[in-house]
Amino acid sequence: MKGILPKVSVIVPVYNVEKYLAKCLDSLIDQTYQNIEILIINDGSTDNSAQIIATYSVQYPDRIKSFVKENGGLSDARNFGIDRATGDYIGFVDSDDYVTAAMFEEMVNLAEKHNAKMVICNIQKVDQNGKVVQKLTQIPNMPEKIDLDENFSVFSDLSYFACNKLFGKDLFKEKRFKKAAHFEDIQLIPQLLLECESIAQTQNFHYHYLERTDSITKTHTERGLDILKAVEEVEAFFKTSRYAGRQQELKNFQIFEGVYSYLAYLAFVKNEETFMSMSQQLQRFMKDREIKLKDILKYSRFDKNYLLSLPLKKKMFYLLFFAGQKKLIRKLI
């Protein structure tokens, strides 16, 4: 009906985040965009999260829909929310993060203005005092509306977080996050992008990503192999997409996610046997795709040489790895 605003479904998976949950939910309740439903998925929390959710559900019954399920992980909780979302658009907010009040109003307006199935905003990392520690500009030097046929380099340049994007619900008609897999965003979000003809973006830093001091994400194991598996799934879908002929961009995606992102994870693997085994898997990945050292060294992201743009310590790690000095790397990390 004319005049009715599109509805936005924001999915918030919750697992043992009692310290951070209220701030997250307050940022969603305070949205300037009114036609919004907040789907809180309690994924088997064992702390005080359930009580916090109950309080907000009673206080805001017209905005909040709460659900409880057995613990199944982030992907499972997100999929649970997607299956129950009634909005025209879907967004994802992690329960230890928070967003600006204008986030969904601006992103819906951009989606409607440009008929875009995906809208992207910038991210800033904050510490537990709210201090900004890093600003992550997502798509610099490009217009508000990005035609993918003309700017398909975006496919290999983009950071594939789910949380700083607004999606047309139709993109999930046949797609879901892969259950029990790590790096589920790398597996799914590129496939959703490949379903788009254009996307839209704002340069505003609407999403606040909390760098937690109690996070266990630095405990890196062989689960990092899921990065390579995620790239493989994207490759398979790429072959069936309208962009199947854009092989250079596919190779750049393989280099950025399958080599650089994988190595960034590998740098924190402390077990030497696991490190060596995962290194061999990467070498196999590169050989199968005919990714040469020169391809990696000359790879550019947003028209800048990626390796040269990195901090010195990270640059040294990559160069030593490419030079085959894995034993020396082990001494450094």
PDB file of N, CA, C and O in Angstrom, residues 5-62:
ATOM      1  N   LEU A   5       5.890   2.507   5.055  1.00  0.00           N
ATOM      2  CA  LEU A   5       7.337   2.349   5.014  1.00  0.00           C
ATOM      3  C   LEU A   5       7.715   0.875   4.954  1.00  0.00           C
ATOM      4  O   LEU A   5       7.055   0.035   5.575  1.00  0.00           O
ATOM      5  N   PRO A   6       8.788   0.549   4.222  1.00  0.00           N
ATOM      6  CA  PRO A   6       9.263  -0.835   4.220  1.00  0.00           C
ATOM      7  C   PRO A   6       9.624  -1.271   5.638  1.00  0.00           C
ATOM      8  O   PRO A   6      10.070  -0.461   6.449  1.00  0.00           O
ATOM      9  N   LYS A   7       9.446  -2.530   5.904  1.00  0.00           N
ATOM     10  CA  LYS A   7       9.742  -3.047   7.230  1.00  0.00           C
ATOM     11  C   LYS A   7      11.147  -3.633   7.280  1.00  0.00           C
ATOM     12  O   LYS A   7      11.585  -4.310   6.345  1.00  0.00           O
ATOM     13  N   VAL A   8      11.841  -3.391   8.383  1.00  0.00           N
ATOM     14  CA  VAL A   8      13.190  -3.913   8.579  1.00  0.00           C
ATOM     15  C   VAL A   8      13.177  -4.921   9.721  1.00  0.00           C
ATOM     16  O   VAL A   8      12.639  -4.651  10.799  1.00  0.00           O
ATOM     17  N   SER A   9      13.746  -6.085   9.484  1.00  0.00           N
ATOM     18  CA  SER A   9      13.928  -7.104  10.522  1.00  0.00           C
ATOM     19  C   SER A   9      15.403  -7.133  10.913  1.00  0.00           C
ATOM     20  O   SER A   9      16.261  -7.404  10.070  1.00  0.00           O
ATOM     21  N   VAL A  10      15.692  -6.827  12.171  1.00  0.00           N
ATOM     22  CA  VAL A  10      17.073  -6.862  12.668  1.00  0.00           C
ATOM     23  C   VAL A  10      17.231  -8.103  13.535  1.00  0.00           C
ATOM     24  O   VAL A  10      16.519  -8.281  14.527  1.00  0.00           O
ATOM     25  N   ILE A  11      18.154  -8.966  13.152  1.00  0.00           N
ATOM     26  CA  ILE A  11      18.359 -10.245  13.836  1.00  0.00           C
ATOM     27  C   ILE A  11      19.568 -10.130  14.771  1.00  0.00           C
ATOM     28  O   ILE A  11      20.672  -9.773  14.348  1.00  0.00           O
ATOM     29  N   VAL A  12      19.324 -10.436  16.048  1.00  0.00           N
ATOM     30  CA  VAL A  12      20.365 -10.311  17.077  1.00  0.00           C
ATOM     31  C   VAL A  12      20.565 -11.664  17.758  1.00  0.00           C
ATOM     32  O   VAL A  12      19.825 -12.035  18.675  1.00  0.00           O
ATOM     33  N   PRO A  13      21.559 -12.455  17.344  1.00  0.00           N
ATOM     34  CA  PRO A  13      21.869 -13.706  18.054  1.00  0.00           C
ATOM     35  C   PRO A  13      22.512 -13.393  19.403  1.00  0.00           C
ATOM     36  O   PRO A  13      23.366 -12.509  19.498  1.00  0.00           O
ATOM     37  N   VAL A  14      22.108 -14.106  20.427  1.00  0.00           N
ATOM     38  CA  VAL A  14      22.602 -13.832  21.786  1.00  0.00           C
ATOM     39  C   VAL A  14      23.153 -15.108  22.401  1.00  0.00           C
ATOM     40  O   VAL A  14      22.471 -16.130  22.446  1.00  0.00           O
ATOM     41  N   TYR A  15      24.395 -15.012  22.864  1.00  0.00           N
ATOM     42  CA  TYR A  15      24.963 -16.126  23.627  1.00  0.00           C
ATOM     43  C   TYR A  15      25.919 -15.578  24.675  1.00  0.00           C
ATOM     44  O   TYR A  15      27.015 -15.106  24.360  1.00  0.00           O
ATOM     45  N   ASN A  16      25.478 -15.592  25.939  1.00  0.00           N
ATOM     46  CA  ASN A  16      26.302 -15.211  27.086  1.00  0.00           C
ATOM     47  C   ASN A  16      26.986 -13.845  26.913  1.00  0.00           C
ATOM     48  O   ASN A  16      28.211 -13.728  26.962  1.00  0.00           O
ATOM     49  N   VAL A  17      26.148 -12.829  26.741  1.00  0.00           N
ATOM     50  CA  VAL A  17      26.681 -11.469  26.549  1.00  0.00           C
ATOM     51  C   VAL A  17      26.026 -10.492  27.542  1.00  0.00           C
ATOM     52  O   VAL A  17      25.730  -9.353  27.200  1.00  0.00           O
ATOM     53  N   GLU A  18      25.823 -10.936  28.762  1.00  0.00           N
ATOM     54  CA  GLU A  18      25.096 -10.116  29.730  1.00  0.00           C
ATOM     55  C   GLU A  18      25.731  -8.740  29.961  1.00  0.00           C
ATOM     56  O   GLU A  18      25.040  -7.772  30.249  1.00  0.00           O
ATOM     57  N   LYS A  19      27.050  -8.634  29.793  1.00  0.00           N
ATOM     58  CA  LYS A  19      27.736  -7.357  30.011  1.00  0.00           C
ATOM     59  C   LYS A  19      27.413  -6.329  28.934  1.00  0.00           C
ATOM     60  O   LYS A  19      27.500  -5.122  29.183  1.00  0.00           O
ATOM     61  N   TYR A  20      27.079  -6.795  27.734  1.00  0.00           N
ATOM     62  CA  TYR A  20      27.009  -5.902  26.577  1.00  0.00           C
ATOM     63  C   TYR A  20      25.612  -5.777  25.965  1.00  0.00           C
ATOM     64  O   TYR A  20      25.360  -4.885  25.167  1.00  0.00           O
ATOM     65  N   LEU A  21      24.725  -6.681  26.328  1.00  0.00           N
ATOM     66  CA  LEU A  21      23.449  -6.813  25.621  1.00  0.00           C
ATOM     67  C   LEU A  21      22.572  -5.569  25.732  1.00  0.00           C
ATOM     68  O   LEU A  21      21.955  -5.157  24.735  1.00  0.00           O
ATOM     69  N   ALA A  22      22.489  -4.971  26.897  1.00  0.00           N
ATOM     70  CA  ALA A  22      21.608  -3.810  27.070  1.00  0.00           C
ATOM     71  C   ALA A  22      22.009  -2.666  26.143  1.00  0.00           C
ATOM     72  O   ALA A  22      21.144  -2.021  25.533  1.00  0.00           O
ATOM     73  N   LYS A  23      23.310  -2.416  26.015  1.00  0.00           N
ATOM     74  CA  LYS A  23      23.767  -1.329  25.137  1.00  0.00           C
ATOM     75  C   LYS A  23      23.406  -1.613  23.687  1.00  0.00           C
ATOM     76  O   LYS A  23      22.997  -0.711  22.939  1.00  0.00           O
ATOM     77  N   CYS A  24      23.548  -2.853  23.276  1.00  0.00           N
ATOM     78  CA  CYS A  24      23.168  -3.259  21.925  1.00  0.00           C
ATOM     79  C   CYS A  24      21.673  -3.016  21.693  1.00  0.00           C
ATOM     80  O   CYS A  24      21.284  -2.383  20.705  1.00  0.00           O
ATOM     81  N   LEU A  25      20.844  -3.516  22.602  1.00  0.00           N
ATOM     82  CA  LEU A  25      19.393  -3.392  22.435  1.00  0.00           C
ATOM     83  C   LEU A  25      18.934  -1.944  22.523  1.00  0.00           C
ATOM     84  O   LEU A  25      18.022  -1.528  21.788  1.00  0.00           O
ATOM     85  N   ASP A  26      19.545  -1.145  23.394  1.00  0.00           N
ATOM     86  CA  ASP A  26      19.204   0.279  23.472  1.00  0.00           C
ATOM     87  C   ASP A  26      19.447   0.970  22.135  1.00  0.00           C
ATOM     88  O   ASP A  26      18.653   1.806  21.696  1.00  0.00           O
ATOM     89  N   SER A  27      20.546   0.615  21.475  1.00  0.00           N
ATOM     90  CA  SER A  27      20.865   1.254  20.188  1.00  0.00           C
ATOM     91  C   SER A  27      19.850   0.887  19.111  1.00  0.00           C
ATOM     92  O   SER A  27      19.625   1.662  18.174  1.00  0.00           O
ATOM     93  N   LEU A  28      19.211  -0.268  19.249  1.00  0.00           N
ATOM     94  CA  LEU A  28      18.192  -0.685  18.276  1.00  0.00           C
ATOM     95  C   LEU A  28      16.829  -0.092  18.622  1.00  0.00           C
ATOM     96  O   LEU A  28      16.077   0.324  17.726  1.00  0.00           O
ATOM     97  N   ILE A  29      16.507  -0.038  19.895  1.00  0.00           N
ATOM     98  CA  ILE A  29      15.258   0.588  20.326  1.00  0.00           C
ATOM     99  C   ILE A  29      15.240   2.067  19.941  1.00  0.00           C
ATOM    100  O   ILE A  29      14.198   2.632  19.592  1.00  0.00           O
ATOM    101  N   ASP A  30      16.408   2.710  19.993  1.00  0.00           N
ATOM    102  CA  ASP A  30      16.515   4.152  19.740  1.00  0.00           C
ATOM    103  C   ASP A  30      16.601   4.511  18.259  1.00  0.00           C
ATOM    104  O   ASP A  30      16.859   5.680  17.922  1.00  0.00           O
ATOM    105  N   GLN A  31      16.415   3.553  17.373  1.00  0.00           N
ATOM    106  CA  GLN A  31      16.499   3.847  15.942  1.00  0.00           C
ATOM    107  C   GLN A  31      15.474   4.906  15.525  1.00  0.00           C
ATOM    108  O   GLN A  31      14.319   4.885  15.945  1.00  0.00           O
ATOM    109  N   THR A  32      15.924   5.843  14.684  1.00  0.00           N
ATOM    110  CA  THR A  32      15.006   6.857  14.155  1.00  0.00           C
ATOM    111  C   THR A  32      14.034   6.240  13.154  1.00  0.00           C
ATOM    112  O   THR A  32      12.982   6.818  12.893  1.00  0.00           O
ATOM    113  N   TYR A  33      14.392   5.089  12.608  1.00  0.00           N
ATOM    114  CA  TYR A  33      13.479   4.373  11.695  1.00  0.00           C
ATOM    115  C   TYR A  33      12.512   3.551  12.538  1.00  0.00           C
ATOM    116  O   TYR A  33      12.935   2.725  13.357  1.00  0.00           O
ATOM    117  N   GLN A  34      11.226   3.777  12.339  1.00  0.00           N
ATOM    118  CA  GLN A  34      10.226   3.213  13.242  1.00  0.00           C
ATOM    119  C   GLN A  34       9.678   1.848  12.827  1.00  0.00           C
ATOM    120  O   GLN A  34       9.304   1.046  13.683  1.00  0.00           O
ATOM    121  N   ASN A  35       9.625   1.579  11.531  1.00  0.00           N
ATOM    122  CA  ASN A  35       9.009   0.318  11.103  1.00  0.00           C
ATOM    123  C   ASN A  35      10.036  -0.806  11.150  1.00  0.00           C
ATOM    124  O   ASN A  35      10.552  -1.266  10.126  1.00  0.00           O
ATOM    125  N   ILE A  36      10.315  -1.223  12.365  1.00  0.00           N
ATOM    126  CA  ILE A  36      11.412  -2.167  12.592  1.00  0.00           C
ATOM    127  C   ILE A  36      10.970  -3.224  13.593  1.00  0.00           C
ATOM    128  O   ILE A  36      10.220  -2.937  14.523  1.00  0.00           O
ATOM    129  N   GLU A  37      11.399  -4.454  13.356  1.00  0.00           N
ATOM    130  CA  GLU A  37      11.214  -5.518  14.346  1.00  0.00           C
ATOM    131  C   GLU A  37      12.588  -6.035  14.735  1.00  0.00           C
ATOM    132  O   GLU A  37      13.463  -6.191  13.892  1.00  0.00           O
ATOM    133  N   ILE A  38      12.780  -6.261  16.022  1.00  0.00           N
ATOM    134  CA  ILE A  38      14.060  -6.731  16.549  1.00  0.00           C
ATOM    135  C   ILE A  38      13.870  -8.174  16.988  1.00  0.00           C
ATOM    136  O   ILE A  38      13.145  -8.444  17.948  1.00  0.00           O
ATOM    137  N   LEU A  39      14.477  -9.092  16.259  1.00  0.00           N
ATOM    138  CA  LEU A  39      14.358 -10.517  16.573  1.00  0.00           C
ATOM    139  C   LEU A  39      15.565 -10.931  17.397  1.00  0.00           C
ATOM    140  O   LEU A  39      16.692 -10.991  16.894  1.00  0.00           O
ATOM    141  N   ILE A  40      15.335 -11.178  18.685  1.00  0.00           N
ATOM    142  CA  ILE A  40      16.420 -11.585  19.585  1.00  0.00           C
ATOM    143  C   ILE A  40      16.393 -13.102  19.707  1.00  0.00           C
ATOM    144  O   ILE A  40      15.397 -13.678  20.154  1.00  0.00           O
ATOM    145  N   ILE A  41      17.469 -13.730  19.296  1.00  0.00           N
ATOM    146  CA  ILE A  41      17.550 -15.189  19.308  1.00  0.00           C
ATOM    147  C   ILE A  41      18.488 -15.621  20.434  1.00  0.00           C
ATOM    148  O   ILE A  41      19.717 -15.536  20.309  1.00  0.00           O
ATOM    149  N   ASN A  42      17.927 -16.054  21.552  1.00  0.00           N
ATOM    150  CA  ASN A  42      18.740 -16.544  22.669  1.00  0.00           C
ATOM    151  C   ASN A  42      19.197 -17.960  22.337  1.00  0.00           C
ATOM    152  O   ASN A  42      18.433 -18.920  22.392  1.00  0.00           O
ATOM    153  N   ASP A  43      20.477 -18.064  22.000  1.00  0.00           N
ATOM    154  CA  ASP A  43      21.037 -19.325  21.499  1.00  0.00           C
ATOM    155  C   ASP A  43      21.578 -20.171  22.659  1.00  0.00           C
ATOM    156  O   ASP A  43      22.737 -20.571  22.671  1.00  0.00           O
ATOM    157  N   GLY A  44      20.715 -20.422  23.642  1.00  0.00           N
ATOM    158  CA  GLY A  44      21.099 -21.282  24.755  1.00  0.00           C
ATOM    159  C   GLY A  44      22.022 -20.633  25.758  1.00  0.00           C
ATOM    160  O   GLY A  44      22.891 -21.301  26.337  1.00  0.00           O
ATOM    161  N   SER A  45      21.856 -19.327  26.013  1.00  0.00           N
ATOM    162  CA  SER A  45      22.711 -18.628  26.982  1.00  0.00           C
ATOM    163  C   SER A  45      22.563 -19.230  28.379  1.00  0.00           C
ATOM    164  O   SER A  45      21.474 -19.640  28.781  1.00  0.00           O
ATOM    165  N   THR A  46      23.664 -19.242  29.123  1.00  0.00           N
ATOM    166  CA  THR A  46      23.643 -19.767  30.491  1.00  0.00           C
ATOM    167  C   THR A  46      23.900 -18.669  31.526  1.00  0.00           C
ATOM    168  O   THR A  46      23.962 -18.945  32.715  1.00  0.00           O
ATOM    169  N   ASP A  47      24.050 -17.429  31.069  1.00  0.00           N
ATOM    170  CA  ASP A  47      24.270 -16.323  31.995  1.00  0.00           C
ATOM    171  C   ASP A  47      22.955 -15.559  32.194  1.00  0.00           C
ATOM    172  O   ASP A  47      21.877 -16.117  32.041  1.00  0.00           O
ATOM    173  N   ASN A  48      23.039 -14.289  32.484  1.00  0.00           N
ATOM    174  CA  ASN A  48      21.855 -13.474  32.774  1.00  0.00           C
ATOM    175  C   ASN A  48      21.207 -12.872  31.524  1.00  0.00           C
ATOM    176  O   ASN A  48      20.299 -12.043  31.623  1.00  0.00           O
ATOM    177  N   SER A  49      21.641 -13.297  30.339  1.00  0.00           N
ATOM    178  CA  SER A  49      21.101 -12.735  29.096  1.00  0.00           C
ATOM    179  C   SER A  49      19.588 -12.929  28.981  1.00  0.00           C
ATOM    180  O   SER A  49      18.874 -12.028  28.525  1.00  0.00           O
ATOM    181  N   ALA A  50      19.089 -14.080  29.385  1.00  0.00           N
ATOM    182  CA  ALA A  50      17.648 -14.364  29.265  1.00  0.00           C
ATOM    183  C   ALA A  50      16.815 -13.359  30.052  1.00  0.00           C
ATOM    184  O   ALA A  50      15.766 -12.895  29.579  1.00  0.00           O
ATOM    185  N   GLN A  51      17.280 -13.001  31.252  1.00  0.00           N
ATOM    186  CA  GLN A  51      16.541 -12.042  32.073  1.00  0.00           C
ATOM    187  C   GLN A  51      16.549 -10.651  31.441  1.00  0.00           C
ATOM    188  O   GLN A  51      15.536  -9.934  31.486  1.00  0.00           O
ATOM    189  N   ILE A  52      17.666 -10.278  30.851  1.00  0.00           N
ATOM    190  CA  ILE A  52      17.756  -8.973  30.177  1.00  0.00           C
ATOM    191  C   ILE A  52      16.799  -8.936  28.988  1.00  0.00           C
ATOM    192  O   ILE A  52      16.067  -7.959  28.790  1.00  0.00           O
ATOM    193  N   ILE A  53      16.786 -10.013  28.215  1.00  0.00           N
ATOM    194  CA  ILE A  53      15.879 -10.098  27.066  1.00  0.00           C
ATOM    195  C   ILE A  53      14.423 -10.002  27.518  1.00  0.00           C
ATOM    196  O   ILE A  53      13.611  -9.292  26.921  1.00  0.00           O
ATOM    197  N   ALA A  54      14.090 -10.687  28.593  1.00  0.00           N
ATOM    198  CA  ALA A  54      12.719 -10.672  29.117  1.00  0.00           C
ATOM    199  C   ALA A  54      12.299  -9.255  29.510  1.00  0.00           C
ATOM    200  O   ALA A  54      11.165  -8.822  29.232  1.00  0.00           O
ATOM    201  N   THR A  55      13.193  -8.526  30.147  1.00  0.00           N
ATOM    202  CA  THR A  55      12.893  -7.148  30.553  1.00  0.00           C
ATOM    203  C   THR A  55      12.583  -6.269  29.349  1.00  0.00           C
ATOM    204  O   THR A  55      11.595  -5.513  29.341  1.00  0.00           O
ATOM    205  N   TYR A  56      13.412  -6.365  28.317  1.00  0.00           N
ATOM    206  CA  TYR A  56      13.204  -5.557  27.115  1.00  0.00           C
ATOM    207  C   TYR A  56      11.944  -5.995  26.360  1.00  0.00           C
ATOM    208  O   TYR A  56      11.232  -5.158  25.794  1.00  0.00           O
ATOM    209  N   SER A  57      11.667  -7.279  26.350  1.00  0.00           N
ATOM    210  CA  SER A  57      10.479  -7.789  25.650  1.00  0.00           C
ATOM    211  C   SER A  57       9.197  -7.250  26.277  1.00  0.00           C
ATOM    212  O   SER A  57       8.237  -6.909  25.582  1.00  0.00           O
ATOM    213  N   VAL A  58       9.180  -7.163  27.609  1.00  0.00           N
ATOM    214  CA  VAL A  58       8.004  -6.625  28.316  1.00  0.00           C
ATOM    215  C   VAL A  58       7.876  -5.122  28.073  1.00  0.00           C
ATOM    216  O   VAL A  58       6.781  -4.585  27.872  1.00  0.00           O
ATOM    217  N   GLN A  59       9.008  -4.447  28.066  1.00  0.00           N
ATOM    218  CA  GLN A  59       9.002  -2.992  27.931  1.00  0.00           C
ATOM    219  C   GLN A  59       8.692  -2.533  26.502  1.00  0.00           C
ATOM    220  O   GLN A  59       8.068  -1.483  26.302  1.00  0.00           O
ATOM    221  N   TYR A  60       9.104  -3.317  25.520  1.00  0.00           N
ATOM    222  CA  TYR A  60       8.920  -2.928  24.114  1.00  0.00           C
ATOM    223  C   TYR A  60       8.267  -4.066  23.321  1.00  0.00           C
ATOM    224  O   TYR A  60       8.851  -4.583  22.358  1.00  0.00           O
ATOM    225  N   PRO A  61       7.063  -4.463  23.670  1.00  0.00           N
ATOM    226  CA  PRO A  61       6.427  -5.616  23.018  1.00  0.00           C
ATOM    227  C   PRO A  61       6.095  -5.386  21.535  1.00  0.00           C
ATOM    228  O   PRO A  61       5.976  -6.342  20.778  1.00  0.00           O
ATOM    229  N   ASP A  62       5.982  -4.117  21.149  1.00  0.00           N
ATOM    230  CA  ASP A  62       5.669  -3.811  19.754  1.00  0.00           C
ATOM    231  C   ASP A  62       6.895  -3.833  18.855  1.00  0.00           C
ATOM    232  O   ASP A  62       6.777  -3.857  17.630  1.00  0.00           O
TER     233      ASP A  62
END
